[in-house]
């Protein structure tokens, strides 16, 4: 039994090789609910969002939050492809609806190279193959087929009890990678067998995404295709409302965070994760702003890579992050070692901090000393492998 | 005759080794006007700005824009050093005033490692040596002494004619580099023998900085110590006002731009410069936002390094830059080669663009197709050398 999108009852999935990728690896995935399903999605805020993102937004709005299936192609993002690209995305949805028998209600995601029209003959053949291969244990195949340069597929699941019934949530995601090389994209598809209305599902997904996918960074480059979609099929027979919403929300948060952290850990060239926890901020927006700015700062990321407890770079990044900051109040701990108090070095801390900086996940705790708000951002390090992957292997 | 800060009449300068840097290279510079001088400055907007920046801002405000000298120490930024750091900066100013005989009106800049108290015994001895070494041809020595990991000193000059007299502007700058390693800083000191009032001098410097130093980026990391200071001594006997202001402003812009471009070209690990020109923007703020976002995008910078005309990354960066963007209207030219029209690939352009991308300076022209506003940002590439310098050589 797959732990991904076919973990909840009432879903089938498949992943096949359509030949979009030159590598010959799987590149078309399909996730289909057995019956009507409630759907919600969160998408990139990019103003050059790809045709699939535009299609998903439009269809979720028009249907009032309902969908039956998600088709994902990898190897080509169908971005910056003009009117033809928008027709191709619509064709992918229509063909999926027809060949899988769902009739309508298909959402589309594509990830990969930007600016090249989709090879539609291959995509169409792939969709037909995937529809024929749909299976109740197809979640693993689907998770493999959405990857680009991810080093491994990413799956997660949770189960909770609602009114004596088991409710399951499963999901798959792909990380920021390079293909050919080009801008990678973050895509996640979640499923649940909970029976839940569209409005709360969208609210819970938005909330979960804000605390997971929106709190990670690999290279600070938001993609044109980032999409997180959830389908709720109701197969468990358990209705999620009232008191049950809290447990469902926590499980959904857990699946999203598992997938998000798997993306960071598998970031291009990543050696270790930084967990940047900002406390004592004036408000939560400031806390997130500060944590994100530090996590994305190139010099901080180089220091994380080199296991260098170089806190001066953190102070410098805080100074320009846009949050309210008082240099004389900053306190910084690295891996539990107090490095900075009152904006100045803690004498003799360097050796212990140097050891702590070599962990696989380095916890950087920053106390701004101004208020009670907090936020955490997870980020990867910046390595020579990242630069080589994105510069030396030119198109 | 030095082409830097001693190029204008009425200035002396010196650069000496005080032992702040472990390398034994020069690390204290002094620039002194022979008589009263008008002064203006622009400084980092960081909320963790260093003690020297706080001192300069306070003294320029208190004096109504007058100063006699600038002392620069390199190897230690005197940032995140608390009250002791502020006392040390004041001591540097007082000792410079005393030992150089100017009596008062000294501005202070420091650049280098963050979070370590200044070795004041060495700094004080260095200031005394520099004061003793002041010379009318000392501009070269001063330019050398302000460097940290710059590969060469940076000087620039311009001369214009005002009312039959020659008016000179000279300057020196240091770039973003690493020391020990730590966050580098951009510092520039300009001099002129023009006679000019304080208010227009500040206005012209702010304008020149906005079009030069504020339009470059090496790694997107704003420092705690960025400072640009100009002293106008009046030694030419030419008063700059009325019709003469335009020519003076153009010359000042030229000196600032020369120094700014020298900083980009000498950025840590830089192989080539990208000149990102955005036209057709809705307004100038949008044009600058778009150009800066593209120039600082890590994937674009990797592509610049690898001479990869990977325009999909540029479209992706434009999509999230915060400016008004219509993906279907974007046009991109690289080194004069049309790559994108109406947001889609120009067929067959890749080969010529690949050749153009190998130039030392690559001109990327982006037409947003929305309005008449334009802006240009110059940025360096992201190389493995940058990562190695900032990660592998740990403290």
mmCIF file of N, CA, C and O in Angstrom, chain A residues 126-192:
data_model
loop_
_atom_site.group_PDB
_atom_site.id
_atom_site.type_symbol
_atom_site.label_atom_id
_atom_site.label_comp_id
_atom_site.label_asym_id
_atom_site.label_seq_id
_atom_site.Cartn_x
_atom_site.Cartn_y
_atom_site.Cartn_z
ATOM 1 N N UNK A 126 1.036 9.662 -23.181
ATOM 2 C CA UNK A 126 1.332 9.421 -21.772
ATOM 3 C C UNK A 126 0.083 9.447 -20.921
ATOM 4 O O UNK A 126 -0.091 8.622 -20.012
ATOM 5 N N UNK A 127 -0.784 10.398 -21.194
ATOM 6 C CA UNK A 127 -2.023 10.489 -20.407
ATOM 7 C C UNK A 127 -2.878 9.234 -20.628
ATOM 8 O O UNK A 127 -3.426 8.670 -19.676
ATOM 9 N N UNK A 128 -2.939 8.783 -21.880
ATOM 10 C CA UNK A 128 -3.722 7.565 -22.143
ATOM 11 C C UNK A 128 -3.121 6.360 -21.417
ATOM 12 O O UNK A 128 -3.845 5.554 -20.823
ATOM 13 N N UNK A 129 -1.772 6.243 -21.438
ATOM 14 C CA UNK A 129 -1.117 5.134 -20.726
ATOM 15 C C UNK A 129 -1.374 5.219 -19.230
ATOM 16 O O UNK A 129 -1.630 4.208 -18.566
ATOM 17 N N UNK A 130 -1.279 6.426 -18.693
ATOM 18 C CA UNK A 130 -1.461 6.596 -17.253
ATOM 19 C C UNK A 130 -2.886 6.234 -16.860
ATOM 20 O O UNK A 130 -3.109 5.574 -15.835
ATOM 21 N N UNK A 131 -3.855 6.642 -17.674
ATOM 22 C CA UNK A 131 -5.251 6.321 -17.363
ATOM 23 C C UNK A 131 -5.455 4.814 -17.343
ATOM 24 O O UNK A 131 -6.162 4.283 -16.483
ATOM 25 N N UNK A 132 -4.792 4.130 -18.260
ATOM 26 C CA UNK A 132 -4.929 2.675 -18.312
ATOM 27 C C UNK A 132 -4.243 2.004 -17.126
ATOM 28 O O UNK A 132 -4.592 0.876 -16.763
ATOM 29 N N UNK A 133 -3.259 2.680 -16.532
ATOM 30 C CA UNK A 133 -2.471 2.084 -15.446
ATOM 31 C C UNK A 133 -2.965 2.474 -14.061
ATOM 32 O O UNK A 133 -2.361 2.072 -13.054
ATOM 33 N N UNK A 134 -4.021 3.235 -13.969
ATOM 34 C CA UNK A 134 -4.506 3.691 -12.658
ATOM 35 C C UNK A 134 -4.722 2.507 -11.720
ATOM 36 O O UNK A 134 -5.343 1.516 -12.101
ATOM 37 N N UNK A 135 -4.220 2.634 -10.484
ATOM 38 C CA UNK A 135 -4.323 1.522 -9.538
ATOM 39 C C UNK A 135 -4.404 2.052 -8.125
ATOM 40 O O UNK A 135 -3.930 3.155 -7.837
ATOM 41 N N UNK A 136 -4.998 1.264 -7.236
ATOM 42 C CA UNK A 136 -5.145 1.692 -5.840
ATOM 43 C C UNK A 136 -3.819 1.696 -5.097
ATOM 44 O O UNK A 136 -3.727 2.246 -4.002
ATOM 45 N N UNK A 137 -2.777 1.094 -5.690
ATOM 46 C CA UNK A 137 -1.445 1.190 -5.079
ATOM 47 C C UNK A 137 -0.498 1.979 -5.984
ATOM 48 O O UNK A 137 0.714 1.797 -5.945
ATOM 49 N N UNK A 138 -1.049 2.885 -6.799
ATOM 50 C CA UNK A 138 -0.224 3.624 -7.757
ATOM 51 C C UNK A 138 0.442 4.880 -7.210
ATOM 52 O O UNK A 138 1.094 5.617 -7.968
ATOM 53 N N UNK A 139 0.298 5.146 -5.901
ATOM 54 C CA UNK A 139 0.848 6.385 -5.338
ATOM 55 C C UNK A 139 2.354 6.511 -5.475
ATOM 56 O O UNK A 139 2.879 7.602 -5.700
ATOM 57 N N UNK A 140 3.076 5.392 -5.327
ATOM 58 C CA UNK A 140 4.530 5.439 -5.475
ATOM 59 C C UNK A 140 4.929 5.807 -6.899
ATOM 60 O O UNK A 140 5.805 6.656 -7.121
ATOM 61 N N UNK A 141 4.296 5.148 -7.871
ATOM 62 C CA UNK A 141 4.609 5.448 -9.277
ATOM 63 C C UNK A 141 4.332 6.913 -9.597
ATOM 64 O O UNK A 141 5.103 7.564 -10.313
ATOM 65 N N UNK A 142 3.222 7.419 -9.084
ATOM 66 C CA UNK A 142 2.885 8.818 -9.335
ATOM 67 C C UNK A 142 3.939 9.741 -8.734
ATOM 68 O O UNK A 142 4.370 10.718 -9.364
ATOM 69 N N UNK A 143 4.383 9.430 -7.515
ATOM 70 C CA UNK A 143 5.374 10.272 -6.844
ATOM 71 C C UNK A 143 6.695 10.281 -7.600
ATOM 72 O O UNK A 143 7.405 11.291 -7.624
ATOM 73 N N UNK A 144 7.032 9.164 -8.207
ATOM 74 C CA UNK A 144 8.268 9.086 -9.002
ATOM 75 C C UNK A 144 8.119 9.911 -10.278
ATOM 76 O O UNK A 144 9.045 10.616 -10.695
ATOM 77 N N UNK A 145 6.950 9.865 -10.876
ATOM 78 C CA UNK A 145 6.762 10.507 -12.184
ATOM 79 C C UNK A 145 6.704 12.028 -12.109
ATOM 80 O O UNK A 145 6.882 12.698 -13.126
ATOM 81 N N UNK A 146 6.457 12.600 -10.938
ATOM 82 C CA UNK A 146 6.423 14.070 -10.867
ATOM 83 C C UNK A 146 7.796 14.656 -10.593
ATOM 84 O O UNK A 146 7.974 15.871 -10.644
ATOM 85 N N UNK A 147 8.801 13.834 -10.299
ATOM 86 C CA UNK A 147 10.138 14.345 -9.987
ATOM 87 C C UNK A 147 10.830 14.902 -11.225
ATOM 88 O O UNK A 147 10.576 14.455 -12.344
ATOM 89 N N UNK A 148 11.694 15.881 -11.029
ATOM 90 C CA UNK A 148 12.602 16.290 -12.107
ATOM 91 C C UNK A 148 14.017 15.876 -11.691
ATOM 92 O O UNK A 148 14.405 14.735 -11.931
ATOM 93 N N UNK A 149 14.785 16.764 -11.045
ATOM 94 C CA UNK A 149 16.106 16.333 -10.589
ATOM 95 C C UNK A 149 16.123 16.011 -9.107
ATOM 96 O O UNK A 149 17.179 15.929 -8.497
ATOM 97 N N UNK A 150 14.980 15.822 -8.510
ATOM 98 C CA UNK A 150 14.910 15.315 -7.139
ATOM 99 C C UNK A 150 15.717 14.026 -7.060
ATOM 100 O O UNK A 150 15.663 13.207 -7.985
ATOM 101 N N UNK A 151 16.423 13.831 -5.948
ATOM 102 C CA UNK A 151 17.205 12.603 -5.834
ATOM 103 C C UNK A 151 16.341 11.416 -5.406
ATOM 104 O O UNK A 151 16.765 10.276 -5.524
ATOM 105 N N UNK A 152 15.140 11.674 -4.907
ATOM 106 C CA UNK A 152 14.225 10.592 -4.510
ATOM 107 C C UNK A 152 12.813 11.147 -4.445
ATOM 108 O O UNK A 152 12.628 12.355 -4.216
ATOM 109 N N UNK A 153 11.780 10.282 -4.614
ATOM 110 C CA UNK A 153 10.398 10.757 -4.503
ATOM 111 C C UNK A 153 10.079 11.129 -3.054
ATOM 112 O O UNK A 153 10.724 10.648 -2.125
ATOM 113 N N UNK A 154 9.089 11.993 -2.887
ATOM 114 C CA UNK A 154 8.744 12.503 -1.561
ATOM 115 C C UNK A 154 7.278 12.204 -1.281
ATOM 116 O O UNK A 154 6.393 12.691 -1.980
ATOM 117 N N UNK A 155 7.039 11.397 -0.244
ATOM 118 C CA UNK A 155 5.675 11.018 0.136
ATOM 119 C C UNK A 155 5.496 11.255 1.621
ATOM 120 O O UNK A 155 6.467 11.242 2.389
ATOM 121 N N UNK A 156 4.248 11.458 2.026
ATOM 122 C CA UNK A 156 3.957 11.611 3.446
ATOM 123 C C UNK A 156 2.505 11.236 3.689
ATOM 124 O O UNK A 156 1.680 11.249 2.770
ATOM 125 N N UNK A 157 2.201 10.860 4.931
ATOM 126 C CA UNK A 157 0.811 10.533 5.262
ATOM 127 C C UNK A 157 0.561 10.692 6.754
ATOM 128 O O UNK A 157 1.490 10.754 7.551
ATOM 129 N N UNK A 158 -0.693 10.802 7.108
ATOM 130 C CA UNK A 158 -1.148 10.864 8.495
ATOM 131 C C UNK A 158 -2.515 10.180 8.559
ATOM 132 O O UNK A 158 -3.269 10.199 7.582
ATOM 133 N N UNK A 159 -2.837 9.642 9.720
ATOM 134 C CA UNK A 159 -4.189 9.112 9.947
ATOM 135 C C UNK A 159 -4.690 9.642 11.288
ATOM 136 O O UNK A 159 -3.913 9.751 12.245
ATOM 137 N N UNK A 160 -5.957 10.002 11.332
ATOM 138 C CA UNK A 160 -6.583 10.428 12.581
ATOM 139 C C UNK A 160 -7.900 9.684 12.721
ATOM 140 O O UNK A 160 -8.372 9.054 11.762
ATOM 141 N N UNK A 161 -8.498 9.739 13.917
ATOM 142 C CA UNK A 161 -9.792 9.120 14.118
ATOM 143 C C UNK A 161 -10.849 10.197 14.267
ATOM 144 O O UNK A 161 -10.659 11.164 15.011
ATOM 145 N N UNK A 162 -11.925 10.057 13.508
ATOM 146 C CA UNK A 162 -13.030 11.015 13.588
ATOM 147 C C UNK A 162 -14.307 10.218 13.769
ATOM 148 O O UNK A 162 -14.697 9.453 12.880
ATOM 149 N N UNK A 163 -14.960 10.350 14.913
ATOM 150 C CA UNK A 163 -16.228 9.662 15.179
ATOM 151 C C UNK A 163 -16.109 8.149 15.012
ATOM 152 O O UNK A 163 -16.986 7.518 14.438
ATOM 153 N N UNK A 164 -15.000 7.571 15.471
ATOM 154 C CA UNK A 164 -14.816 6.130 15.399
ATOM 155 C C UNK A 164 -14.329 5.623 14.054
ATOM 156 O O UNK A 164 -14.090 4.424 13.889
ATOM 157 N N UNK A 165 -14.180 6.510 13.063
ATOM 158 C CA UNK A 165 -13.677 6.090 11.754
ATOM 159 C C UNK A 165 -12.273 6.629 11.534
ATOM 160 O O UNK A 165 -11.931 7.717 12.004
ATOM 161 N N UNK A 166 -11.480 5.903 10.764
ATOM 162 C CA UNK A 166 -10.131 6.368 10.436
ATOM 163 C C UNK A 166 -10.194 7.303 9.226
ATOM 164 O O UNK A 166 -10.767 6.950 8.192
ATOM 165 N N UNK A 167 -9.612 8.452 9.363
ATOM 166 C CA UNK A 167 -9.499 9.406 8.254
ATOM 167 C C UNK A 167 -8.023 9.512 7.882
ATOM 168 O O UNK A 167 -7.167 9.693 8.743
ATOM 169 N N UNK A 168 -7.745 9.365 6.602
ATOM 170 C CA UNK A 168 -6.359 9.378 6.136
ATOM 171 C C UNK A 168 -6.076 10.584 5.253
ATOM 172 O O UNK A 168 -6.947 11.038 4.511
ATOM 173 N N UNK A 169 -4.850 11.050 5.337
ATOM 174 C CA UNK A 169 -4.367 12.092 4.430
ATOM 175 C C UNK A 169 -3.045 11.589 3.847
ATOM 176 O O UNK A 169 -2.187 11.106 4.577
ATOM 177 N N UNK A 170 -2.906 11.669 2.531
ATOM 178 C CA UNK A 170 -1.650 11.280 1.892
ATOM 179 C C UNK A 170 -1.206 12.370 0.946
ATOM 180 O O UNK A 170 -2.007 13.203 0.522
ATOM 181 N N UNK A 171 0.071 12.386 0.600
ATOM 182 C CA UNK A 171 0.541 13.423 -0.308
ATOM 183 C C UNK A 171 1.853 13.063 -0.960
ATOM 184 O O UNK A 171 2.587 12.181 -0.502
ATOM 185 N N UNK A 172 2.112 13.724 -2.062
ATOM 186 C CA UNK A 172 3.404 13.591 -2.729
ATOM 187 C C UNK A 172 3.855 14.994 -3.142
ATOM 188 O O UNK A 172 3.027 15.888 -3.330
ATOM 189 N N UNK A 173 5.158 15.165 -3.270
ATOM 190 C CA UNK A 173 5.690 16.474 -3.651
ATOM 191 C C UNK A 173 6.959 16.282 -4.451
ATOM 192 O O UNK A 173 7.595 15.228 -4.400
ATOM 193 N N UNK A 174 7.299 17.322 -5.219
ATOM 194 C CA UNK A 174 8.599 17.353 -5.872
ATOM 195 C C UNK A 174 9.296 18.647 -5.488
ATOM 196 O O UNK A 174 8.643 19.631 -5.157
ATOM 197 N N UNK A 175 10.612 18.634 -5.522
ATOM 198 C CA UNK A 175 11.371 19.778 -5.037
ATOM 199 C C UNK A 175 11.903 20.647 -6.151
ATOM 200 O O UNK A 175 11.691 20.394 -7.332
ATOM 201 N N UNK A 176 12.592 21.707 -5.706
ATOM 202 C CA UNK A 176 13.233 22.623 -6.640
ATOM 203 C C UNK A 176 14.457 21.930 -7.193
ATOM 204 O O UNK A 176 15.389 21.636 -6.473
ATOM 205 N N UNK A 177 14.424 21.639 -8.460
ATOM 206 C CA UNK A 177 15.588 21.032 -9.071
ATOM 207 C C UNK A 177 15.814 21.673 -10.406
ATOM 208 O O UNK A 177 15.163 22.636 -10.755
ATOM 209 N N UNK A 178 16.707 21.129 -11.159
ATOM 210 C CA UNK A 178 17.009 21.724 -12.438
ATOM 211 C C UNK A 178 16.767 20.697 -13.524
ATOM 212 O O UNK A 178 16.964 19.525 -13.328
ATOM 213 N N UNK A 179 16.306 21.167 -14.625
ATOM 214 C CA UNK A 179 16.180 20.252 -15.744
ATOM 215 C C UNK A 179 16.630 20.965 -16.995
ATOM 216 O O UNK A 179 16.089 21.992 -17.378
ATOM 217 N N UNK A 180 17.703 20.483 -17.539
ATOM 218 C CA UNK A 180 18.246 20.834 -18.876
ATOM 219 C C UNK A 180 19.171 22.017 -18.940
ATOM 220 O O UNK A 180 19.701 22.243 -20.008
ATOM 221 N N UNK A 181 19.561 22.775 -18.025
ATOM 222 C CA UNK A 181 18.951 23.006 -16.707
ATOM 223 C C UNK A 181 17.988 24.167 -16.781
ATOM 224 O O UNK A 181 18.174 25.059 -17.580
ATOM 225 N N UNK A 182 17.012 24.137 -15.944
ATOM 226 C CA UNK A 182 16.107 25.284 -15.885
ATOM 227 C C UNK A 182 15.437 25.361 -14.530
ATOM 228 O O UNK A 182 15.634 24.521 -13.680
ATOM 229 N N UNK A 183 14.622 26.377 -14.365
ATOM 230 C CA UNK A 183 14.032 26.603 -13.057
ATOM 231 C C UNK A 183 13.123 25.457 -12.667
ATOM 232 O O UNK A 183 12.199 25.118 -13.381
ATOM 233 N N UNK A 184 13.400 24.883 -11.536
ATOM 234 C CA UNK A 184 12.546 23.820 -11.024
ATOM 235 C C UNK A 184 11.325 24.397 -10.344
ATOM 236 O O UNK A 184 11.188 25.591 -10.175
ATOM 237 N N UNK A 185 10.432 23.533 -9.980
ATOM 238 C CA UNK A 185 9.184 23.990 -9.396
ATOM 239 C C UNK A 185 8.786 23.080 -8.262
ATOM 240 O O UNK A 185 9.173 21.928 -8.212
ATOM 241 N N UNK A 186 8.020 23.639 -7.364
ATOM 242 C CA UNK A 186 7.507 22.873 -6.241
ATOM 243 C C UNK A 186 6.066 22.510 -6.563
ATOM 244 O O UNK A 186 5.249 23.383 -6.831
ATOM 245 N N UNK A 187 5.767 21.230 -6.567
ATOM 246 C CA UNK A 187 4.395 20.766 -6.802
ATOM 247 C C UNK A 187 4.066 19.723 -5.753
ATOM 248 O O UNK A 187 4.884 18.831 -5.484
ATOM 249 N N UNK A 188 2.906 19.843 -5.145
ATOM 250 C CA UNK A 188 2.455 18.824 -4.198
ATOM 251 C C UNK A 188 0.996 18.501 -4.478
ATOM 252 O O UNK A 188 0.202 19.399 -4.768
ATOM 253 N N UNK A 189 0.668 17.227 -4.444
ATOM 254 C CA UNK A 189 -0.720 16.779 -4.591
ATOM 255 C C UNK A 189 -1.065 15.965 -3.346
ATOM 256 O O UNK A 189 -0.355 15.010 -3.005
ATOM 257 N N UNK A 190 -2.126 16.359 -2.651
ATOM 258 C CA UNK A 190 -2.555 15.681 -1.433
ATOM 259 C C UNK A 190 -3.927 15.074 -1.677
ATOM 260 O O UNK A 190 -4.716 15.581 -2.487
ATOM 261 N N UNK A 191 -4.211 14.002 -0.975
ATOM 262 C CA UNK A 191 -5.538 13.391 -1.032
ATOM 263 C C UNK A 191 -5.990 13.084 0.381
ATOM 264 O O UNK A 191 -5.163 12.920 1.287
ATOM 265 N N UNK A 192 -7.290 13.031 0.574
ATOM 266 C CA UNK A 192 -7.818 12.572 1.853
ATOM 267 C C UNK A 192 -9.162 11.898 1.610
ATOM 268 O O UNK A 192 -9.879 12.244 0.660
#
